[in-house]
PDB file of C-alpha atoms in Angstrom:
ATOM      1  CA  MET A   1     161.514  63.447  97.836  1.00  0.00           C
ATOM      2  CA  ALA A   2     164.401  63.110 100.141  1.00  0.00           C
ATOM      3  CA  ASN A   3     167.054  65.729  99.295  1.00  0.00           C
ATOM      4  CA  ARG A   4     170.234  63.595  98.300  1.00  0.00           C
ATOM      5  CA  GLY A   5     171.919  66.835  97.281  1.00  0.00           C
ATOM      6  CA  THR A   6     175.349  68.184  98.610  1.00  0.00           C
ATOM      7  CA  VAL A   7     173.871  71.666  98.858  1.00  0.00           C
ATOM      8  CA  LYS A   8     171.766  72.277 101.805  1.00  0.00           C
ATOM      9  CA  ALA A   9     169.964  75.261 103.267  1.00  0.00           C
ATOM     10  CA  SER A  10     171.984  77.336 105.621  1.00  0.00           C
ATOM     11  CA  LEU A  11     170.661  77.143 109.204  1.00  0.00           C
ATOM     12  CA  ASN A  12     171.551  80.578 110.561  1.00  0.00           C
ATOM     13  CA  PHE A  13     170.425  82.422 107.493  1.00  0.00           C
ATOM     14  CA  ASN A  14     170.258  86.074 107.370  1.00  0.00           C
ATOM     15  CA  ALA A  15     169.545  87.330 103.646  1.00  0.00           C
ATOM     16  CA  THR A  16     170.605  90.944 104.635  1.00  0.00           C
ATOM     17  CA  THR A  17     173.840  89.959 106.178  1.00  0.00           C
ATOM     18  CA  ASP A  18     174.711  87.868 103.005  1.00  0.00           C
ATOM     19  CA  ALA A  19     173.744  90.589 100.704  1.00  0.00           C
ATOM     20  CA  GLU A  20     176.080  92.973 102.569  1.00  0.00           C
ATOM     21  CA  ALA A  21     178.798  90.455 102.490  1.00  0.00           C
ATOM     22  CA  LEU A  22     178.429  89.940  98.620  1.00  0.00           C
ATOM     23  CA  TYR A  23     178.434  93.773  98.057  1.00  0.00           C
ATOM     24  CA  LYS A  24     181.567  94.129 100.105  1.00  0.00           C
ATOM     25  CA  ALA A  25     183.215  91.167  98.192  1.00  0.00           C
ATOM     26  CA  MET A  26     182.540  93.140  94.867  1.00  0.00           C
ATOM     27  CA  LYS A  27     183.111  96.772  96.151  1.00  0.00           C
ATOM     28  CA  GLY A  28     186.172  98.797  95.235  1.00  0.00           C
ATOM     29  CA  LEU A  29     189.266  97.518  93.417  1.00  0.00           C
ATOM     30  CA  GLY A  30     189.420  93.731  92.702  1.00  0.00           C
ATOM     31  CA  THR A  31     186.844  91.202  93.711  1.00  0.00           C
ATOM     32  CA  ASP A  32     186.848  88.746  96.445  1.00  0.00           C
ATOM     33  CA  GLU A  33     185.911  85.569  94.360  1.00  0.00           C
ATOM     34  CA  ALA A  34     186.507  83.222  97.251  1.00  0.00           C
ATOM     35  CA  ALA A  35     184.059  84.998  99.381  1.00  0.00           C
ATOM     36  CA  ILE A  36     181.510  84.961  96.727  1.00  0.00           C
ATOM     37  CA  LEU A  37     181.728  81.234  95.895  1.00  0.00           C
ATOM     38  CA  GLN A  38     181.943  80.151  99.364  1.00  0.00           C
ATOM     39  CA  LEU A  39     178.776  82.031 100.430  1.00  0.00           C
ATOM     40  CA  LEU A  40     176.844  81.074  97.646  1.00  0.00           C
ATOM     41  CA  VAL A  41     177.403  77.337  97.573  1.00  0.00           C
ATOM     42  CA  ALA A  42     176.502  77.206 101.315  1.00  0.00           C
ATOM     43  CA  ARG A  43     173.112  78.422 100.575  1.00  0.00           C
ATOM     44  CA  SER A  44     170.128  76.718  98.965  1.00  0.00           C
ATOM     45  CA  ASN A  45     168.705  78.249  95.715  1.00  0.00           C
ATOM     46  CA  VAL A  46     165.638  79.543  97.524  1.00  0.00           C
ATOM     47  CA  GLN A  47     167.961  81.274 100.023  1.00  0.00           C
ATOM     48  CA  ARG A  48     169.926  82.697  97.008  1.00  0.00           C
ATOM     49  CA  GLN A  49     166.721  84.284  95.670  1.00  0.00           C
ATOM     50  CA  GLN A  50     166.130  85.872  99.147  1.00  0.00           C
ATOM     51  CA  ILE A  51     169.604  87.287  99.113  1.00  0.00           C
ATOM     52  CA  LYS A  52     168.972  88.612  95.621  1.00  0.00           C
ATOM     53  CA  ALA A  53     165.810  90.409  96.964  1.00  0.00           C
ATOM     54  CA  ALA A  54     167.634  91.816 100.008  1.00  0.00           C
ATOM     55  CA  TYR A  55     170.536  93.000  97.690  1.00  0.00           C
ATOM     56  CA  LYS A  56     168.068  94.997  95.627  1.00  0.00           C
ATOM     57  CA  THR A  57     166.570  96.510  98.680  1.00  0.00           C
ATOM     58  CA  LEU A  58     169.645  97.469 100.253  1.00  0.00           C
ATOM     59  CA  PHE A  59     171.518  98.746  97.146  1.00  0.00           C
ATOM     60  CA  GLY A  60     169.071  99.391  94.544  1.00  0.00           C
ATOM     61  CA  LYS A  61     170.899  97.061  92.132  1.00  0.00           C
ATOM     62  CA  ASP A  62     170.424  93.648  90.708  1.00  0.00           C
ATOM     63  CA  LEU A  63     172.777  91.136  92.328  1.00  0.00           C
ATOM     64  CA  VAL A  64     173.190  88.926  89.104  1.00  0.00           C
ATOM     65  CA  ASP A  65     174.079  91.827  86.989  1.00  0.00           C
ATOM     66  CA  ASP A  66     176.718  92.936  89.527  1.00  0.00           C
ATOM     67  CA  LEU A  67     178.169  89.259  89.661  1.00  0.00           C
ATOM     68  CA  LYS A  68     178.124  89.193  85.787  1.00  0.00           C
ATOM     69  CA  SER A  69     179.988  92.576  85.643  1.00  0.00           C
ATOM     70  CA  GLU A  70     182.575  91.448  88.263  1.00  0.00           C
ATOM     71  CA  LEU A  71     183.356  87.726  87.297  1.00  0.00           C
ATOM     72  CA  THR A  72     184.372  86.269  83.869  1.00  0.00           C
ATOM     73  CA  GLY A  73     184.593  83.090  81.933  1.00  0.00           C
ATOM     74  CA  LYS A  74     183.350  79.693  83.168  1.00  0.00           C
ATOM     75  CA  PHE A  75     183.246  80.709  86.672  1.00  0.00           C
ATOM     76  CA  GLU A  76     180.763  83.466  85.815  1.00  0.00           C
ATOM     77  CA  THR A  77     178.585  81.176  84.092  1.00  0.00           C
ATOM     78  CA  LEU A  78     178.627  78.645  86.914  1.00  0.00           C
ATOM     79  CA  ILE A  79     177.858  81.459  89.588  1.00  0.00           C
ATOM     80  CA  VAL A  80     174.991  82.982  87.476  1.00  0.00           C
ATOM     81  CA  SER A  81     173.680  79.408  86.892  1.00  0.00           C
ATOM     82  CA  LEU A  82     173.491  78.914  90.778  1.00  0.00           C
ATOM     83  CA  MET A  83     171.749  82.108  91.044  1.00  0.00           C
ATOM     84  CA  THR A  84     168.902  80.935  88.764  1.00  0.00           C
ATOM     85  CA  PRO A  85     165.888  79.205  90.130  1.00  0.00           C
ATOM     86  CA  PRO A  86     165.713  75.538  88.944  1.00  0.00           C
ATOM     87  CA  LEU A  87     162.624  75.809  86.814  1.00  0.00           C
ATOM     88  CA  ALA A  88     163.848  79.114  85.254  1.00  0.00           C
ATOM     89  CA  TYR A  89     167.131  77.402  84.505  1.00  0.00           C
ATOM     90  CA  ASP A  90     165.637  74.293  82.894  1.00  0.00           C
ATOM     91  CA  VAL A  91     163.222  76.657  80.865  1.00  0.00           C
ATOM     92  CA  ALA A  92     166.310  78.805  79.701  1.00  0.00           C
ATOM     93  CA  LEU A  93     168.416  75.655  78.740  1.00  0.00           C
ATOM     94  CA  LEU A  94     165.743  74.435  76.485  1.00  0.00           C
ATOM     95  CA  ARG A  95     164.977  77.870  75.034  1.00  0.00           C
ATOM     96  CA  ASN A  96     168.705  78.268  74.082  1.00  0.00           C
ATOM     97  CA  ALA A  97     169.055  74.813  72.880  1.00  0.00           C
ATOM     98  CA  ILE A  98     166.527  75.627  70.219  1.00  0.00           C
ATOM     99  CA  LYS A  99     166.653  79.287  69.496  1.00  0.00           C
ATOM    100  CA  GLY A 100     170.487  79.475  69.306  1.00  0.00           C
ATOM    101  CA  ALA A 101     172.386  78.877  66.185  1.00  0.00           C
ATOM    102  CA  GLY A 102     171.494  75.255  65.273  1.00  0.00           C
ATOM    103  CA  THR A 103     169.900  72.998  67.694  1.00  0.00           C
ATOM    104  CA  ASN A 104     171.506  71.672  70.820  1.00  0.00           C
ATOM    105  CA  GLU A 105     170.222  68.105  70.860  1.00  0.00           C
ATOM    106  CA  LYS A 106     172.486  67.186  73.714  1.00  0.00           C
ATOM    107  CA  VAL A 107     170.469  69.569  76.008  1.00  0.00           C
ATOM    108  CA  LEU A 108     167.084  68.530  74.856  1.00  0.00           C
ATOM    109  CA  VAL A 109     168.016  64.879  75.345  1.00  0.00           C
ATOM    110  CA  GLU A 110     169.574  65.423  78.762  1.00  0.00           C
ATOM    111  CA  VAL A 111     166.618  67.624  80.167  1.00  0.00           C
ATOM    112  CA  LEU A 112     163.632  65.772  78.738  1.00  0.00           C
ATOM    113  CA  ALA A 113     164.960  62.369  79.422  1.00  0.00           C
ATOM    114  CA  SER A 114     165.986  63.017  83.059  1.00  0.00           C
ATOM    115  CA  ARG A 115     163.279  65.310  84.623  1.00  0.00           C
ATOM    116  CA  THR A 116     160.254  63.871  86.263  1.00  0.00           C
ATOM    117  CA  PRO A 117     156.936  64.142  84.477  1.00  0.00           C
ATOM    118  CA  GLN A 118     155.812  66.821  86.990  1.00  0.00           C
ATOM    119  CA  GLN A 119     158.940  68.890  86.267  1.00  0.00           C
ATOM    120  CA  VAL A 120     158.302  68.499  82.588  1.00  0.00           C
ATOM    121  CA  LYS A 121     154.769  69.787  83.103  1.00  0.00           C
ATOM    122  CA  ASP A 122     156.092  72.715  85.087  1.00  0.00           C
ATOM    123  CA  ILE A 123     158.605  73.427  82.456  1.00  0.00           C
ATOM    124  CA  VAL A 124     155.995  73.554  79.699  1.00  0.00           C
ATOM    125  CA  THR A 125     153.858  75.943  81.722  1.00  0.00           C
ATOM    126  CA  ALA A 126     156.736  78.339  82.605  1.00  0.00           C
ATOM    127  CA  TYR A 127     158.044  78.177  79.087  1.00  0.00           C
ATOM    128  CA  ARG A 128     154.706  79.687  77.854  1.00  0.00           C
ATOM    129  CA  GLN A 129     154.689  82.233  80.376  1.00  0.00           C
ATOM    130  CA  GLU A 130     158.339  83.471  79.872  1.00  0.00           C
ATOM    131  CA  TYR A 131     158.157  83.360  76.021  1.00  0.00           C
ATOM    132  CA  ASP A 132     154.665  83.423  74.998  1.00  0.00           C
ATOM    133  CA  ALA A 133     155.429  80.447  72.910  1.00  0.00           C
ATOM    134  CA  VAL A 134     154.654  76.671  73.030  1.00  0.00           C
ATOM    135  CA  LEU A 135     157.616  74.518  73.901  1.00  0.00           C
ATOM    136  CA  GLU A 136     156.208  71.597  71.980  1.00  0.00           C
ATOM    137  CA  GLU A 137     155.767  73.536  68.728  1.00  0.00           C
ATOM    138  CA  ASP A 138     159.178  75.112  69.179  1.00  0.00           C
ATOM    139  CA  ILE A 139     160.909  71.928  69.640  1.00  0.00           C
ATOM    140  CA  ALA A 140     158.821  70.186  66.735  1.00  0.00           C
ATOM    141  CA  GLY A 141     159.812  73.001  64.576  1.00  0.00           C
ATOM    142  CA  ASP A 142     163.463  72.356  65.066  1.00  0.00           C
ATOM    143  CA  THR A 143     163.624  68.586  65.109  1.00  0.00           C
ATOM    144  CA  SER A 144     162.509  65.914  63.035  1.00  0.00           C
ATOM    145  CA  GLY A 145     161.602  62.134  62.463  1.00  0.00           C
ATOM    146  CA  HIS A 146     161.414  59.691  65.399  1.00  0.00           C
ATOM    147  CA  PHE A 147     163.695  61.990  67.363  1.00  0.00           C
ATOM    148  CA  LYS A 148     160.991  64.724  67.234  1.00  0.00           C
ATOM    149  CA  ARG A 149     158.344  62.118  68.056  1.00  0.00           C
ATOM    150  CA  LEU A 150     159.824  60.687  71.184  1.00  0.00           C
ATOM    151  CA  LEU A 151     160.567  64.419  72.469  1.00  0.00           C
ATOM    152  CA  VAL A 152     156.902  65.277  71.856  1.00  0.00           C
ATOM    153  CA  ILE A 153     155.881  62.208  73.820  1.00  0.00           C
ATOM    154  CA  LEU A 154     158.194  63.014  76.651  1.00  0.00           C
ATOM    155  CA  LEU A 155     156.744  66.646  76.676  1.00  0.00           C
ATOM    156  CA  GLN A 156     153.185  65.127  77.192  1.00  0.00           C
ATOM    157  CA  ALA A 157     154.670  63.919  80.584  1.00  0.00           C
ATOM    158  CA  ASN A 158     151.907  61.187  80.657  1.00  0.00           C
ATOM    159  CA  ARG A 159     154.044  58.158  81.591  1.00  0.00           C
ATOM    160  CA  GLN A 160     151.837  55.260  83.036  1.00  0.00           C
ATOM    161  CA  LYS A 161     152.198  54.786  86.784  1.00  0.00           C
ATOM    162  CA  GLY A 162     153.519  51.592  88.302  1.00  0.00           C
ATOM    163  CA  ILE A 163     154.177  48.162  86.722  1.00  0.00           C
ATOM    164  CA  GLN A 164     151.654  46.720  84.303  1.00  0.00           C
ATOM    165  CA  GLN A 165     152.504  43.017  85.035  1.00  0.00           C
ATOM    166  CA  GLU A 166     150.536  41.622  82.077  1.00  0.00           C
ATOM    167  CA  ASN A 167     152.299  43.989  79.580  1.00  0.00           C
ATOM    168  CA  ILE A 168     155.979  43.300  80.604  1.00  0.00           C
ATOM    169  CA  GLU A 169     156.382  40.251  78.331  1.00  0.00           C
ATOM    170  CA  VAL A 170     154.359  41.863  75.571  1.00  0.00           C
ATOM    171  CA  ASP A 171     156.521  45.061  75.583  1.00  0.00           C
ATOM    172  CA  ALA A 172     159.854  42.986  75.631  1.00  0.00           C
ATOM    173  CA  GLN A 173     158.479  41.004  72.666  1.00  0.00           C
ATOM    174  CA  ALA A 174     157.458  44.010  70.785  1.00  0.00           C
ATOM    175  CA  LEU A 175     160.916  45.699  71.250  1.00  0.00           C
ATOM    176  CA  PHE A 176     162.662  42.525  70.290  1.00  0.00           C
ATOM    177  CA  LYS A 177     160.508  42.168  67.033  1.00  0.00           C
ATOM    178  CA  ALA A 178     161.048  45.912  66.303  1.00  0.00           C
ATOM    179  CA  GLY A 179     164.699  45.623  66.390  1.00  0.00           C
ATOM    180  CA  GLU A 180     166.595  42.402  66.363  1.00  0.00           C
ATOM    181  CA  GLN A 181     163.947  40.292  64.481  1.00  0.00           C
ATOM    182  CA  LYS A 182     163.500  42.514  61.482  1.00  0.00           C
ATOM    183  CA  PHE A 183     165.366  43.788  58.500  1.00  0.00           C
ATOM    184  CA  GLY A 184     165.239  47.443  59.269  1.00  0.00           C
ATOM    185  CA  THR A 185     164.199  48.782  62.630  1.00  0.00           C
ATOM    186  CA  ASP A 186     160.655  49.608  63.544  1.00  0.00           C
ATOM    187  CA  GLU A 187     161.553  52.836  65.448  1.00  0.00           C
ATOM    188  CA  GLN A 188     158.001  53.592  66.462  1.00  0.00           C
ATOM    189  CA  SER A 189     157.680  50.690  68.784  1.00  0.00           C
ATOM    190  CA  PHE A 190     160.863  51.791  70.590  1.00  0.00           C
ATOM    191  CA  VAL A 191     159.497  55.422  70.713  1.00  0.00           C
ATOM    192  CA  THR A 192     156.137  54.475  72.039  1.00  0.00           C
ATOM    193  CA  ILE A 193     157.051  52.016  74.580  1.00  0.00           C
ATOM    194  CA  LEU A 194     160.196  53.811  76.027  1.00  0.00           C
ATOM    195  CA  GLY A 195     158.332  57.152  75.979  1.00  0.00           C
ATOM    196  CA  ASN A 196     155.067  56.024  77.885  1.00  0.00           C
ATOM    197  CA  ARG A 197     155.922  53.330  80.506  1.00  0.00           C
ATOM    198  CA  SER A 198     156.975  54.000  84.048  1.00  0.00           C
ATOM    199  CA  ALA A 199     160.637  53.604  84.976  1.00  0.00           C
ATOM    200  CA  GLU A 200     159.764  50.632  87.243  1.00  0.00           C
ATOM    201  CA  HIS A 201     157.839  48.899  84.414  1.00  0.00           C
ATOM    202  CA  LEU A 202     160.539  49.653  81.925  1.00  0.00           C
ATOM    203  CA  ARG A 203     163.315  47.906  84.298  1.00  0.00           C
ATOM    204  CA  LYS A 204     161.157  44.703  84.214  1.00  0.00           C
ATOM    205  CA  VAL A 205     160.831  45.116  80.498  1.00  0.00           C
ATOM    206  CA  PHE A 206     164.556  45.426  80.187  1.00  0.00           C
ATOM    207  CA  ASP A 207     165.011  42.172  82.156  1.00  0.00           C
ATOM    208  CA  ALA A 208     162.627  40.337  80.004  1.00  0.00           C
ATOM    209  CA  TYR A 209     164.390  41.699  77.013  1.00  0.00           C
ATOM    210  CA  MET A 210     167.686  40.473  78.172  1.00  0.00           C
ATOM    211  CA  LYS A 211     166.361  37.004  78.430  1.00  0.00           C
ATOM    212  CA  LEU A 212     164.721  37.105  75.071  1.00  0.00           C
ATOM    213  CA  ALA A 213     167.747  38.703  73.219  1.00  0.00           C
ATOM    214  CA  GLY A 214     170.699  37.600  75.191  1.00  0.00           C
ATOM    215  CA  PHE A 215     171.953  41.095  75.692  1.00  0.00           C
ATOM    216  CA  GLU A 216     170.920  44.441  77.040  1.00  0.00           C
ATOM    217  CA  MET A 217     168.522  46.920  75.599  1.00  0.00           C
ATOM    218  CA  GLU A 218     171.233  49.569  75.185  1.00  0.00           C
ATOM    219  CA  GLU A 219     173.230  47.164  72.883  1.00  0.00           C
ATOM    220  CA  SER A 220     169.992  46.865  70.570  1.00  0.00           C
ATOM    221  CA  ILE A 221     169.636  50.550  70.541  1.00  0.00           C
ATOM    222  CA  LYS A 222     173.269  51.172  69.577  1.00  0.00           C
ATOM    223  CA  ARG A 223     173.015  48.708  66.829  1.00  0.00           C
ATOM    224  CA  GLU A 224     169.756  49.577  65.373  1.00  0.00           C
ATOM    225  CA  THR A 225     169.527  53.352  65.641  1.00  0.00           C
ATOM    226  CA  SER A 226     171.819  56.282  65.099  1.00  0.00           C
ATOM    227  CA  GLY A 227     172.419  60.070  65.534  1.00  0.00           C
ATOM    228  CA  SER A 228     170.188  61.987  67.936  1.00  0.00           C
ATOM    229  CA  LEU A 229     167.537  59.305  68.254  1.00  0.00           C
ATOM    230  CA  LYS A 230     170.071  56.884  69.345  1.00  0.00           C
ATOM    231  CA  ASP A 231     171.125  59.338  72.043  1.00  0.00           C
ATOM    232  CA  LEU A 232     167.721  60.018  73.189  1.00  0.00           C
ATOM    233  CA  LEU A 233     166.642  56.348  73.475  1.00  0.00           C
ATOM    234  CA  LEU A 234     169.854  55.517  75.398  1.00  0.00           C
ATOM    235  CA  ALA A 235     169.273  58.462  77.832  1.00  0.00           C
ATOM    236  CA  VAL A 236     165.613  57.392  78.264  1.00  0.00           C
ATOM    237  CA  VAL A 237     166.790  53.877  79.056  1.00  0.00           C
ATOM    238  CA  LYS A 238     169.537  54.840  81.340  1.00  0.00           C
ATOM    239  CA  CYS A 239     167.335  57.232  83.172  1.00  0.00           C
ATOM    240  CA  ALA A 240     164.738  54.537  83.701  1.00  0.00           C
ATOM    241  CA  ARG A 241     167.498  52.241  85.051  1.00  0.00           C
ATOM    242  CA  SER A 242     169.028  55.063  87.217  1.00  0.00           C
ATOM    243  CA  VAL A 243     168.927  58.796  86.860  1.00  0.00           C
ATOM    244  CA  PRO A 244     172.112  59.231  89.095  1.00  0.00           C
ATOM    245  CA  ALA A 245     174.089  56.666  87.105  1.00  0.00           C
ATOM    246  CA  TYR A 246     172.900  58.488  83.862  1.00  0.00           C
ATOM    247  CA  PHE A 247     174.371  61.572  85.378  1.00  0.00           C
ATOM    248  CA  ALA A 248     177.395  60.027  86.720  1.00  0.00           C
ATOM    249  CA  GLU A 249     178.165  58.951  83.056  1.00  0.00           C
ATOM    250  CA  THR A 250     177.312  62.220  81.579  1.00  0.00           C
ATOM    251  CA  VAL A 251     179.814  63.889  83.990  1.00  0.00           C
ATOM    252  CA  TYR A 252     182.561  61.258  83.263  1.00  0.00           C
ATOM    253  CA  TYR A 253     182.268  61.913  79.466  1.00  0.00           C
ATOM    254  CA  ALA A 254     182.258  65.557  79.835  1.00  0.00           C
ATOM    255  CA  MET A 255     185.709  65.275  81.183  1.00  0.00           C
ATOM    256  CA  LYS A 256     187.183  62.236  79.688  1.00  0.00           C
ATOM    257  CA  GLY A 257     189.816  62.695  77.002  1.00  0.00           C
ATOM    258  CA  ALA A 258     191.146  65.941  75.309  1.00  0.00           C
ATOM    259  CA  GLY A 259     189.161  68.971  76.597  1.00  0.00           C
ATOM    260  CA  THR A 260     186.370  69.486  78.749  1.00  0.00           C
ATOM    261  CA  ASP A 261     182.664  69.975  77.926  1.00  0.00           C
ATOM    262  CA  ASP A 262     182.280  72.579  80.465  1.00  0.00           C
ATOM    263  CA  ASP A 263     178.537  73.510  79.567  1.00  0.00           C
ATOM    264  CA  THR A 264     177.652  69.916  80.254  1.00  0.00           C
ATOM    265  CA  LEU A 265     179.637  69.915  83.490  1.00  0.00           C
ATOM    266  CA  ILE A 266     178.058  73.021  84.720  1.00  0.00           C
ATOM    267  CA  ARG A 267     174.595  71.937  83.811  1.00  0.00           C
ATOM    268  CA  VAL A 268     174.814  68.766  85.849  1.00  0.00           C
ATOM    269  CA  MET A 269     176.632  70.063  88.925  1.00  0.00           C
ATOM    270  CA  VAL A 270     174.311  73.045  89.215  1.00  0.00           C
ATOM    271  CA  SER A 271     170.996  71.276  88.420  1.00  0.00           C
ATOM    272  CA  ARG A 272     171.708  68.065  90.624  1.00  0.00           C
ATOM    273  CA  SER A 273     173.409  69.899  93.442  1.00  0.00           C
ATOM    274  CA  GLU A 274     170.205  70.011  95.660  1.00  0.00           C
ATOM    275  CA  VAL A 275     168.665  66.726  94.162  1.00  0.00           C
ATOM    276  CA  ASP A 276     170.918  63.637  93.994  1.00  0.00           C
ATOM    277  CA  MET A 277     174.660  64.634  93.794  1.00  0.00           C
ATOM    278  CA  LEU A 278     175.408  62.219  96.724  1.00  0.00           C
ATOM    279  CA  ASP A 279     173.871  59.343  94.609  1.00  0.00           C
ATOM    280  CA  ILE A 280     175.748  60.612  91.445  1.00  0.00           C
ATOM    281  CA  ARG A 281     178.978  60.462  93.328  1.00  0.00           C
ATOM    282  CA  THR A 282     178.365  56.956  94.460  1.00  0.00           C
ATOM    283  CA  GLU A 283     177.283  55.775  91.086  1.00  0.00           C
ATOM    284  CA  PHE A 284     180.462  57.510  89.746  1.00  0.00           C
ATOM    285  CA  ARG A 285     182.817  55.656  92.088  1.00  0.00           C
ATOM    286  CA  ARG A 286     181.137  52.444  91.305  1.00  0.00           C
ATOM    287  CA  MET A 287     181.226  52.832  87.424  1.00  0.00           C
ATOM    288  CA  PHE A 288     184.771  54.498  87.004  1.00  0.00           C
ATOM    289  CA  ALA A 289     188.293  54.062  88.469  1.00  0.00           C
ATOM    290  CA  CYS A 290     188.357  57.199  90.266  1.00  0.00           C
ATOM    291  CA  SER A 291     186.096  59.536  92.358  1.00  0.00           C
ATOM    292  CA  MET A 292     184.180  62.356  90.718  1.00  0.00           C
ATOM    293  CA  PHE A 293     185.923  64.828  93.039  1.00  0.00           C
ATOM    294  CA  SER A 294     189.571  63.715  91.853  1.00  0.00           C
ATOM    295  CA  MET A 295     188.489  63.791  88.081  1.00  0.00           C
ATOM    296  CA  ILE A 296     187.015  67.312  88.519  1.00  0.00           C
ATOM    297  CA  LYS A 297     190.078  68.355  90.451  1.00  0.00           C
ATOM    298  CA  GLY A 298     192.416  67.209  87.717  1.00  0.00           C
ATOM    299  CA  ASP A 299     190.330  68.653  84.942  1.00  0.00           C
ATOM    300  CA  THR A 300     189.401  72.191  85.869  1.00  0.00           C
ATOM    301  CA  GLY A 301     191.188  75.076  87.459  1.00  0.00           C
ATOM    302  CA  GLY A 302     190.936  78.394  89.724  1.00  0.00           C
ATOM    303  CA  ASP A 303     187.818  79.562  91.319  1.00  0.00           C
ATOM    304  CA  TYR A 304     185.741  77.531  88.817  1.00  0.00           C
ATOM    305  CA  ARG A 305     187.421  74.435  90.099  1.00  0.00           C
ATOM    306  CA  LYS A 306     186.832  75.559  93.658  1.00  0.00           C
ATOM    307  CA  THR A 307     183.264  75.867  93.170  1.00  0.00           C
ATOM    308  CA  LEU A 308     182.677  72.697  91.307  1.00  0.00           C
ATOM    309  CA  LEU A 309     184.505  70.877  94.242  1.00  0.00           C
ATOM    310  CA  LEU A 310     182.279  72.410  96.760  1.00  0.00           C
ATOM    311  CA  LEU A 311     179.246  71.460  94.708  1.00  0.00           C
ATOM    312  CA  CYS A 312     180.648  67.948  94.365  1.00  0.00           C
ATOM    313  CA  GLY A 313     180.779  68.064  98.435  1.00  0.00           C
ATOM    314  CA  GLY A 314     183.502  65.357  99.039  1.00  0.00           C
ATOM    315  CA  ASP A 315     185.982  62.977  97.723  1.00  0.00           C
ATOM    316  CA  ASP A 316     185.028  59.301  97.582  1.00  0.00           C
ATOM    317  CA  ALA A 317     188.588  58.107  97.286  1.00  0.00           C
TER     318      ALA A 317
END
């Protein structure tokens, strides 16, 4: 996969030099936050892990523990997130979403709808190694109904490959009958089709659906379903259309209106920084009246803002 991220590996990289620079930034009275954030954002996640190893070798201390003790608030959360390997980050997100007080459906939806089948398989394996528990059982025990069923389908990570030409019309008809054409909605058809077909196939199905119904798939989902199931179905449809567009919208609504959903903002900016942040920015500019950079700038402050803007990587004014 081409790296469409804003964060790239540093070319003249020396883990020892970086570890010493971070130690110096935290040593003595006061902390040089600017030095910390500028260094870490200019390194890839793989390089950050090497810095962490060098730091322990040099100083006999854990870099992340030191960062936690020196930094505070949202800035601390953001920096610690950047220090976490991507797979471990996803695994911890899901664990906290189900093991915290109440279930954080938003996180379950975002992660399981947007990650590739291979990423989901890796998450399932790593979750078992980390917690000696089965992710599917933990999620199933914490959710219910068709929302649970679709999450379980997504956890199988067995989406079909390619386009089944002969099934495009069949799928579109099935979705149309399941929703618009009957009294009450047959959620199972939505769940099975949207959970099992490839993204390319689904895009063709959505076009056929539009011809049949006269409006977009998303409109039907909003009308026919509600709650967490609606959120998950919409996320799956949007990710089938375009993952970067899905994240652009996620970032926009995390900041729009009163207050900022910082947890969501941090999750997206960290997890997409080395994947498709450039495309997310392009989609954001296309969909909304401002650039992502300008919205983050207006909505956040301090070292937290500085770090987010570096992860954003530029202004598409």
